Amino acid sequence: MEFEPFLAYEASAGSGKTFNLVVRYLSLLFMGENPSSIVALTFTNKAANEMLERILLTLEELPTRSELSHIARLSGIDEATILQERPKILARFLRSDIQISTIDKFFGRILRKFALNAGLMPTFKTVQNHHESALLERFLNEVEVSRSSEALVHLSLLSDKRLSDLFTLLSTLYSKYKELNLEAYEGTEAPEESMVYAFELAGELSRLVLSKPLSERAQKTMQIESFEDLLGKTWLMKPSLEYWDFKKIYEPRMDELLREIQTAVASQMRRREVLYFKELLSILKLYIKSRHSMALQSNELSFDDITLNVHTLLREKLESEFLYFRLDSRLKHLLLDEFQDTSVIQFDILRPLIEEIRSGIG
Ligand SMILES: Nc1ncnc2c1ncn2[C@@H]1O[C@H](COP(=O)(O)OP(=O)(O)OP(=O)(O)O)[C@@H](O)[C@H]1O
Ligand SMILES: [Mg+2]
């Protein structure tokens, strides 16, 4: 029979995703598959434990379980034979190297196996978090050594963040690094500076409007102190100045100016954005560097460290074919529960494995 080797269940809560996974897992066992060749991954420890418990419980209580008929249908084996085989399958399952774990732990195993390729010690410990203060110290040292203190200060001014907030931001960006694709900004040119130009145009518009008889509140909103002040004006975002108190004194030249101002402001904002992200990226790279050297020195890795290292290992350092072959040539089936919680980077790591298993079936 046709048996898709990879399947992710995406359905609403309580709709039977885990039920289906258990059915699938047990069907594979009854079809003669070795438990060590089936990897079942979940997102949380709780879900992994639940998965294991449900498989065990279902095997133990199989004669009265509703899973039985589903297993029979999926495996093509009749219920009587399944029940007859059950004690043998259960014993084998309990003796086996069971591969039910969280995605994080699975990646930890991959990294341990290829630690030396990643420039790490295979004996590394997994920790929840690094010591914040030690990491901060190392990061600041890295910033100083690379003469980036000015960039760091500038960045904290631009983002209006204190150093500790910026540090938290860097840590978040680190865990989402591959997903955010900040590197895209590296090759992007920032538009020319147009702040002064925008401000001058705004001055011209202001003089034109204020030369007309105008209500007091409208006069007030046409007084522009600075570029930042200009950004706060409601009329800046309007498609036309022919509205509100301006309606009576409106002339087409006003909208011409408005459009020019809008273009100049947009360009300046784009410039800020590009410069900001470029600077952020350069600081983030220093942060990543300090995380790496921290991990090396303490021989401790957080789950984010592990995921990013596995991703780099796969994408840059090793032929993925080689990796997955060495990882486990027995591995034939990959079952994912809680698929909706899988991050882009996690899926990116799993994808070659999924394809590998698919092509192996051929
Ligand atoms: N096809 C089915 N036949 C009989 N019982 C089922 C079936 N599908 C699900 N159930 C039962 O419904 C309940 C919820 O199913 P399950 O835990 O598999 O849902 P889930 O989609 O994994 O939920 P969650 O989103 O909370 O993880 C369980 O008690 C399960 O035994
Ligand atoms: Mg579930």
Coordinates of C-alpha atoms and ligand atoms in Angstrom, one line a residue:
M1 CA 0.0 0.0 0.0
E2 CA 0.9 3.6 -0.5
F3 CA 2.3 5.1 2.7
E4 CA 3.4 8.7 2.7
P5 CA 6.6 8.9 4.7
F6 CA 6.1 12.4 5.9
L7 CA 3.0 13.9 7.2
A8 CA 2.4 17.0 9.3
Y9 CA -1.0 17.4 10.8
E10 CA -2.4 20.9 10.7
A11 CA -5.8 21.1 12.1
S12 CA -7.7 22.8 14.9
A13 CA -7.2 22.1 18.5
G14 CA -8.6 18.8 19.7
S15 CA -9.4 17.6 16.2
G16 CA -7.3 14.5 16.5
K17 CA -3.8 15.4 15.3
T18 CA -2.0 13.5 18.0
F19 CA -4.6 10.7 17.6
N20 CA -3.7 10.4 14.0
L21 CA 0.0 10.5 14.7
V22 CA -0.3 7.7 17.2
V23 CA -2.3 5.7 14.7
R24 CA 0.4 6.3 12.1
Y25 CA 3.2 5.5 14.5
L26 CA 1.7 2.2 15.6
S27 CA 0.7 1.3 12.0
L28 CA 4.4 1.5 11.1
L29 CA 5.3 -0.7 14.0
F30 CA 2.8 -3.4 13.0
M31 CA 4.0 -3.2 9.5
G32 CA 7.4 -4.3 10.8
E33 CA 9.2 -0.9 11.1
N34 CA 11.9 -0.7 13.7
P35 CA 11.0 2.0 16.4
S36 CA 14.5 3.5 16.0
S37 CA 13.8 4.3 12.4
I38 CA 10.8 6.5 13.2
V39 CA 11.5 10.0 14.5
A40 CA 8.5 11.7 16.1
L41 CA 9.0 15.3 16.9
T42 CA 6.9 17.7 19.0
F43 CA 7.4 21.3 20.1
T44 CA 7.3 21.0 23.9
N45 CA 8.5 18.5 26.4
K46 CA 5.0 18.1 27.6
A47 CA 3.8 17.1 24.1
A48 CA 6.7 14.7 23.7
N49 CA 5.8 13.0 26.9
E50 CA 2.2 12.9 26.0
M51 CA 3.0 11.3 22.7
L52 CA 5.1 8.6 24.3
E53 CA 2.5 7.9 26.9
R54 CA -0.3 7.7 24.4
I55 CA 1.6 5.3 22.2
L56 CA 2.3 3.1 25.2
L57 CA -1.2 3.3 26.6
T58 CA -2.7 2.6 23.2
L59 CA -0.5 -0.5 22.8
E60 CA -1.4 -1.7 26.2
E61 CA -5.1 -1.2 25.9
L62 CA -5.3 -1.9 22.1
P63 CA -8.2 -4.5 22.2
T64 CA -10.6 -1.8 23.5
R65 CA -9.1 1.3 21.8
S66 CA -10.7 3.1 18.9
E67 CA -7.3 3.4 17.4
L68 CA -7.4 -0.3 16.6
S69 CA -9.7 -0.1 13.6
H70 CA -7.7 2.9 12.3
I71 CA -4.4 1.0 12.5
A72 CA -6.0 -1.9 10.7
R73 CA -7.2 0.3 7.9
L74 CA -3.9 2.2 7.5
S75 CA -1.6 -0.8 7.7
G76 CA -3.8 -3.2 5.8
I77 CA -3.5 -5.8 8.5
D78 CA -6.6 -7.3 10.0
E79 CA -7.5 -6.6 13.7
A80 CA -7.1 -10.2 14.8
T81 CA -3.5 -10.4 13.5
I82 CA -2.7 -7.0 15.1
L83 CA -3.9 -8.2 18.5
Q84 CA -2.0 -11.4 18.1
E85 CA 1.2 -9.5 17.3
R86 CA 0.7 -6.9 20.0
P87 CA 2.7 -8.4 22.8
K88 CA 5.7 -8.9 20.5
I89 CA 5.5 -5.3 19.2
L90 CA 5.1 -3.9 22.7
A91 CA 8.2 -5.8 23.9
R92 CA 10.2 -4.6 20.9
F93 CA 9.1 -1.0 21.4
L94 CA 10.2 -1.1 25.1
R95 CA 13.6 -2.5 24.2
S96 CA 14.2 0.0 21.4
D97 CA 16.0 3.2 21.0
I98 CA 12.8 5.3 20.9
Q99 CA 13.1 8.5 18.9
I100 CA 10.3 10.6 20.3
S101 CA 11.5 14.0 21.4
T102 CA 11.2 17.7 21.0
I103 CA 12.6 19.4 17.9
D104 CA 15.2 21.2 20.1
K105 CA 16.5 17.9 21.6
F106 CA 16.6 16.4 18.1
F107 CA 18.7 19.3 16.9
G108 CA 20.9 19.0 20.0
R109 CA 21.6 15.4 19.0
I110 CA 22.6 16.4 15.5
L111 CA 24.9 19.1 16.7
R112 CA 26.6 16.9 19.3
K113 CA 27.3 14.4 16.5
F114 CA 28.8 17.0 14.3
A115 CA 30.1 19.3 17.0
L116 CA 33.7 19.3 15.7
N117 CA 32.5 20.3 12.2
A118 CA 30.8 23.3 13.9
G119 CA 33.9 24.2 15.8
L120 CA 32.3 23.1 19.1
M121 CA 33.1 20.5 21.7
P122 CA 30.9 17.4 21.6
T123 CA 30.6 17.5 25.3
F124 CA 28.7 20.8 25.4
K125 CA 26.0 21.3 28.0
T126 CA 22.5 22.5 27.1
V127 CA 21.3 25.5 29.1
Q128 CA 18.1 27.5 29.2
N129 CA 19.9 30.9 29.0
H130 CA 23.4 32.3 29.2
H131 CA 24.4 34.4 32.1
E132 CA 23.2 37.8 31.0
S133 CA 25.8 39.9 32.7
A134 CA 28.7 37.7 31.4
L135 CA 27.3 37.9 27.9
L136 CA 26.8 41.6 28.1
E137 CA 30.3 42.1 29.2
R138 CA 31.7 40.0 26.4
F139 CA 29.5 41.8 23.9
L140 CA 30.6 45.2 25.0
N141 CA 34.2 44.0 24.8
E142 CA 33.6 42.9 21.3
V143 CA 32.0 46.3 20.4
E144 CA 35.0 48.1 21.8
V145 CA 37.6 45.8 20.1
S146 CA 35.9 46.4 16.7
R147 CA 35.6 50.1 17.4
S148 CA 31.9 50.1 17.1
S149 CA 31.0 51.9 20.3
E150 CA 29.8 54.9 18.3
A151 CA 27.6 52.7 16.1
L152 CA 26.1 51.2 19.3
V153 CA 25.3 54.6 20.8
H154 CA 23.9 55.8 17.5
L155 CA 21.7 52.8 17.3
S156 CA 20.4 53.2 20.8
L157 CA 19.6 56.9 20.0
L158 CA 17.9 56.0 16.7
S159 CA 15.8 53.3 18.2
D160 CA 15.2 55.3 21.4
K161 CA 16.3 52.4 23.5
R162 CA 18.4 52.1 26.5
L163 CA 21.3 49.7 26.3
S164 CA 19.6 47.0 28.2
D165 CA 16.5 47.2 25.9
L166 CA 18.8 47.1 22.9
F167 CA 20.5 44.0 24.4
T168 CA 17.2 42.3 24.8
L169 CA 16.3 43.2 21.2
L170 CA 19.6 41.7 20.0
S171 CA 18.8 38.5 21.8
T172 CA 15.4 38.3 20.2
L173 CA 16.8 39.0 16.8
Y174 CA 19.4 36.3 17.4
S175 CA 16.7 33.7 17.8
K176 CA 15.0 34.9 14.6
Y177 CA 18.1 35.7 12.7
K178 CA 17.6 33.4 9.7
E179 CA 13.9 34.2 9.4
L180 CA 14.3 38.0 9.4
N181 CA 16.8 38.1 6.6
L182 CA 18.4 41.3 7.8
E183 CA 21.3 40.5 5.5
A184 CA 19.1 41.7 2.7
Y185 CA 19.9 45.3 3.9
E186 CA 23.6 44.7 3.4
G187 CA 23.4 45.2 -0.4
T188 CA 20.8 47.9 -0.2
E189 CA 21.8 51.5 -1.0
A190 CA 20.3 54.2 1.2
P191 CA 18.6 57.0 -0.7
E192 CA 20.2 60.4 -0.7
E193 CA 19.7 62.6 2.4
S194 CA 16.5 64.6 1.8
M195 CA 15.7 66.0 5.2
V196 CA 16.7 69.6 4.5
Y197 CA 15.0 69.6 1.2
A198 CA 11.7 68.3 2.7
F199 CA 11.9 70.9 5.4
E200 CA 12.5 73.7 2.8
L201 CA 9.5 72.6 0.8
A202 CA 7.4 72.5 3.9
G203 CA 8.5 76.1 4.6
E204 CA 7.4 77.1 1.2
L205 CA 4.0 75.5 1.6
S206 CA 3.7 77.1 5.0
R207 CA 4.4 80.6 3.7
L208 CA 1.9 80.1 0.9
V209 CA -0.9 78.9 3.2
L210 CA -0.2 81.4 5.9
S211 CA -0.4 84.3 3.4
K212 CA -4.2 83.5 3.2
P213 CA -6.8 84.4 5.7
L214 CA -7.0 81.3 7.9
S215 CA -8.5 80.1 11.2
E216 CA -6.2 80.1 14.2
R217 CA -6.0 76.3 14.5
A218 CA -5.1 76.0 10.8
Q219 CA -2.4 78.6 11.2
K220 CA -1.0 76.7 14.1
T221 CA -0.8 73.4 12.2
M222 CA 1.1 75.2 9.4
Q223 CA 3.9 76.3 11.7
I224 CA 6.7 73.8 11.3
E225 CA 9.6 73.9 13.8
S226 CA 11.7 71.0 12.5
F227 CA 11.7 67.9 10.3
E228 CA 10.5 65.8 13.3
D229 CA 7.8 68.4 13.8
L230 CA 6.8 68.0 10.2
L231 CA 6.4 64.3 10.6
G232 CA 3.7 64.8 13.2
K233 CA 1.5 67.0 11.0
T234 CA -1.9 65.4 10.2
W235 CA -2.0 67.1 6.8
L236 CA 1.3 65.5 5.7
M237 CA -0.4 62.2 5.1
K238 CA -3.5 63.6 3.3
P239 CA -4.0 63.0 -0.4
S240 CA -5.0 66.7 -0.8
L241 CA -5.0 69.9 1.2
E242 CA -8.5 70.7 -0.1
Y243 CA -10.1 69.7 3.2
W244 CA -11.0 71.0 6.6
D245 CA -10.2 74.7 7.3
F246 CA -7.9 74.8 4.2
K247 CA -10.8 74.3 1.9
K248 CA -11.6 78.0 1.4
I249 CA -8.1 79.1 0.6
Y250 CA -7.1 76.1 -1.4
E251 CA -5.2 76.4 -4.7
P252 CA -3.6 73.6 -6.8
R253 CA 0.0 74.8 -6.1
M254 CA -0.5 73.6 -2.5
D255 CA -1.1 70.0 -3.5
E256 CA 1.9 70.1 -5.8
L257 CA 4.0 71.1 -2.9
L258 CA 2.4 68.6 -0.6
R259 CA 3.2 65.8 -3.0
E260 CA 6.8 66.9 -3.3
I261 CA 7.1 67.0 0.5
Q262 CA 5.6 63.6 0.7
T263 CA 8.1 62.1 -1.8
A264 CA 11.0 63.8 0.0
V265 CA 9.8 62.6 3.4
A266 CA 9.3 59.0 2.2
S267 CA 12.8 59.0 0.8
Q268 CA 14.2 60.3 4.0
M269 CA 12.3 57.7 6.0
R270 CA 13.5 54.9 3.7
R271 CA 17.1 56.3 4.2
R272 CA 16.7 56.1 7.9
E273 CA 15.3 52.6 7.7
V274 CA 18.2 51.3 5.5
L275 CA 20.8 53.0 7.7
Y276 CA 19.2 51.7 10.9
F277 CA 19.0 48.1 9.7
K278 CA 22.6 48.2 8.4
E279 CA 23.8 49.4 11.7
L280 CA 21.6 47.0 13.6
L281 CA 23.0 44.2 11.4
S282 CA 26.6 45.1 12.1
I283 CA 25.9 45.2 15.8
L284 CA 24.0 42.0 15.7
K285 CA 27.0 40.3 14.1
L286 CA 29.1 41.4 17.0
Y287 CA 26.4 40.0 19.3
I288 CA 26.5 36.7 17.5
K289 CA 30.2 36.6 17.7
S290 CA 30.1 37.1 21.4
R291 CA 27.5 34.4 21.8
H292 CA 29.7 32.0 19.9
S293 CA 32.8 32.8 21.9
M294 CA 30.8 32.6 25.1
A295 CA 29.5 29.1 24.1
L296 CA 33.0 27.9 23.2
Q297 CA 34.5 29.1 26.4
S298 CA 31.8 27.9 28.8
N299 CA 31.0 24.8 26.7
E300 CA 27.3 25.7 27.2
L301 CA 24.7 26.2 24.5
S302 CA 21.2 27.5 24.7
F303 CA 18.5 26.1 22.4
D304 CA 18.8 29.1 20.2
D305 CA 22.5 28.6 19.9
I306 CA 21.9 25.0 18.9
T307 CA 19.3 25.8 16.3
L308 CA 21.4 28.5 14.7
N309 CA 24.5 26.3 14.7
V310 CA 22.7 23.3 13.2
H311 CA 21.3 25.7 10.5
T312 CA 24.7 27.0 9.7
L313 CA 26.2 23.6 9.7
L314 CA 23.7 22.4 7.2
R315 CA 23.6 25.4 5.0
E316 CA 27.2 26.3 4.9
K317 CA 29.5 23.7 6.3
L318 CA 28.3 20.3 5.3
E319 CA 26.7 18.5 2.4
S320 CA 23.3 17.9 3.9
E321 CA 23.2 14.5 2.3
F322 CA 26.3 13.5 4.1
L323 CA 25.0 14.8 7.4
Y324 CA 21.7 13.0 7.2
F325 CA 23.4 9.8 6.2
R326 CA 25.7 10.0 9.1
L327 CA 23.0 11.2 11.4
D328 CA 21.1 8.0 11.1
S329 CA 20.9 5.9 8.0
R330 CA 18.2 3.9 9.6
L331 CA 15.9 6.9 9.8
K332 CA 12.9 6.3 7.6
H333 CA 10.0 8.2 9.0
L334 CA 9.5 11.6 10.4
L335 CA 6.3 12.5 12.2
L336 CA 5.7 16.0 13.3
D337 CA 3.1 17.0 15.9
E338 CA 2.3 20.5 16.9
F339 CA 3.5 21.5 13.4
Q340 CA 1.8 24.9 13.7
D341 CA 4.4 25.9 16.4
T342 CA 7.4 25.0 14.3
S343 CA 9.5 28.0 13.4
V344 CA 10.7 28.8 9.9
I345 CA 14.3 28.1 10.8
Q346 CA 13.3 24.7 12.4
F347 CA 11.4 23.8 9.3
D348 CA 14.3 24.9 7.1
I349 CA 16.5 22.5 9.0
L350 CA 14.0 19.6 8.8
R351 CA 13.2 20.1 5.1
P352 CA 16.2 18.4 3.6
L353 CA 15.6 15.5 6.0
I354 CA 12.0 15.3 4.8
E355 CA 13.1 15.3 1.2
E356 CA 15.8 12.8 1.9
I357 CA 13.2 10.4 3.4
R358 CA 10.8 11.0 0.5
S359 CA 13.4 10.3 -2.2
G360 CA 14.5 7.2 -0.2
I361 CA 11.0 5.7 -0.7
G362 CA 11.1 6.4 -4.5
Ligands
LIG1 N1 -10.7 9.5 14.9 C1 -10.9 9.4 16.2 N2 -11.6 8.5 16.7 C2 -11.8 8.4 18.0 N3 -11.3 9.3 18.9 C3 -10.6 10.3 18.5 C4 -10.4 10.4 17.1 N4 -9.6 11.6 16.9 C5 -9.4 12.1 18.1 N5 -10.0 11.3 19.1 C6 -10.0 11.6 20.5 O1 -10.3 13.0 20.7 C7 -9.5 13.6 21.7 C8 -8.6 14.7 21.1 O2 -7.7 14.2 20.1 P1 -6.2 14.6 20.0 O3 -5.6 14.7 21.4 O4 -5.5 13.7 19.1 O5 -6.4 16.1 19.4 P2 -5.2 17.1 19.0 O6 -5.7 17.6 17.7 O7 -3.9 16.5 19.1 O8 -5.4 18.2 20.1 P3 -4.4 19.3 20.6 O9 -4.6 20.4 19.6 O10 -4.9 19.7 22.0 O11 -3.0 18.7 20.6 C9 -8.6 12.4 22.2 O12 -9.2 12.0 23.4 C10 -8.7 11.4 21.1 O13 -8.5 10.1 21.7
MG2 MG -2.1 17.0 20.2

